[in-house]
mmCIF file of C-alpha atoms in Angstrom:
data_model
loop_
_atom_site.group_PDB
_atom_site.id
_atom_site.type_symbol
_atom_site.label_atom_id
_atom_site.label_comp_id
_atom_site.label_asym_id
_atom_site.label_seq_id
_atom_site.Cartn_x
_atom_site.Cartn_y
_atom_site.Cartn_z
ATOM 1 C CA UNK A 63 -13.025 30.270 -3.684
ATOM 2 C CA UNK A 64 -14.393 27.183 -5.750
ATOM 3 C CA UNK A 65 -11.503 27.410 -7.770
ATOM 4 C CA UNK A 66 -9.082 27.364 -4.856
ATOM 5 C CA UNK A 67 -10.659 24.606 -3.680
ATOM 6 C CA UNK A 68 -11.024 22.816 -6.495
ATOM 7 C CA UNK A 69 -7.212 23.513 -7.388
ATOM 8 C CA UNK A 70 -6.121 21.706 -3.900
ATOM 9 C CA UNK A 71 -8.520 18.968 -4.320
ATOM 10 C CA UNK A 72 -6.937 18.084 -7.431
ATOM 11 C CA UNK A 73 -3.571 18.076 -6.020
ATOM 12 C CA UNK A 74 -4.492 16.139 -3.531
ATOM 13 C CA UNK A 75 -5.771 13.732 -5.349
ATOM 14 C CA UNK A 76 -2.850 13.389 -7.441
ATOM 15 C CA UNK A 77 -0.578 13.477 -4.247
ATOM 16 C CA UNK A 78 -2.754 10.302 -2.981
ATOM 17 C CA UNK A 79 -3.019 8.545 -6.283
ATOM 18 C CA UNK A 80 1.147 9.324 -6.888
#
């Protein structure tokens, strides 16, 4: 589960930053 969320954190992160 961490890694799931982790994995979507990251993206979006990256989706905010662009």
């Amino acid at each position: 589960l961490m890694c799931c969320v982790f994995c979507i954190f990251t993206v979006f992160v990256a989706s905010s930053q662009g």
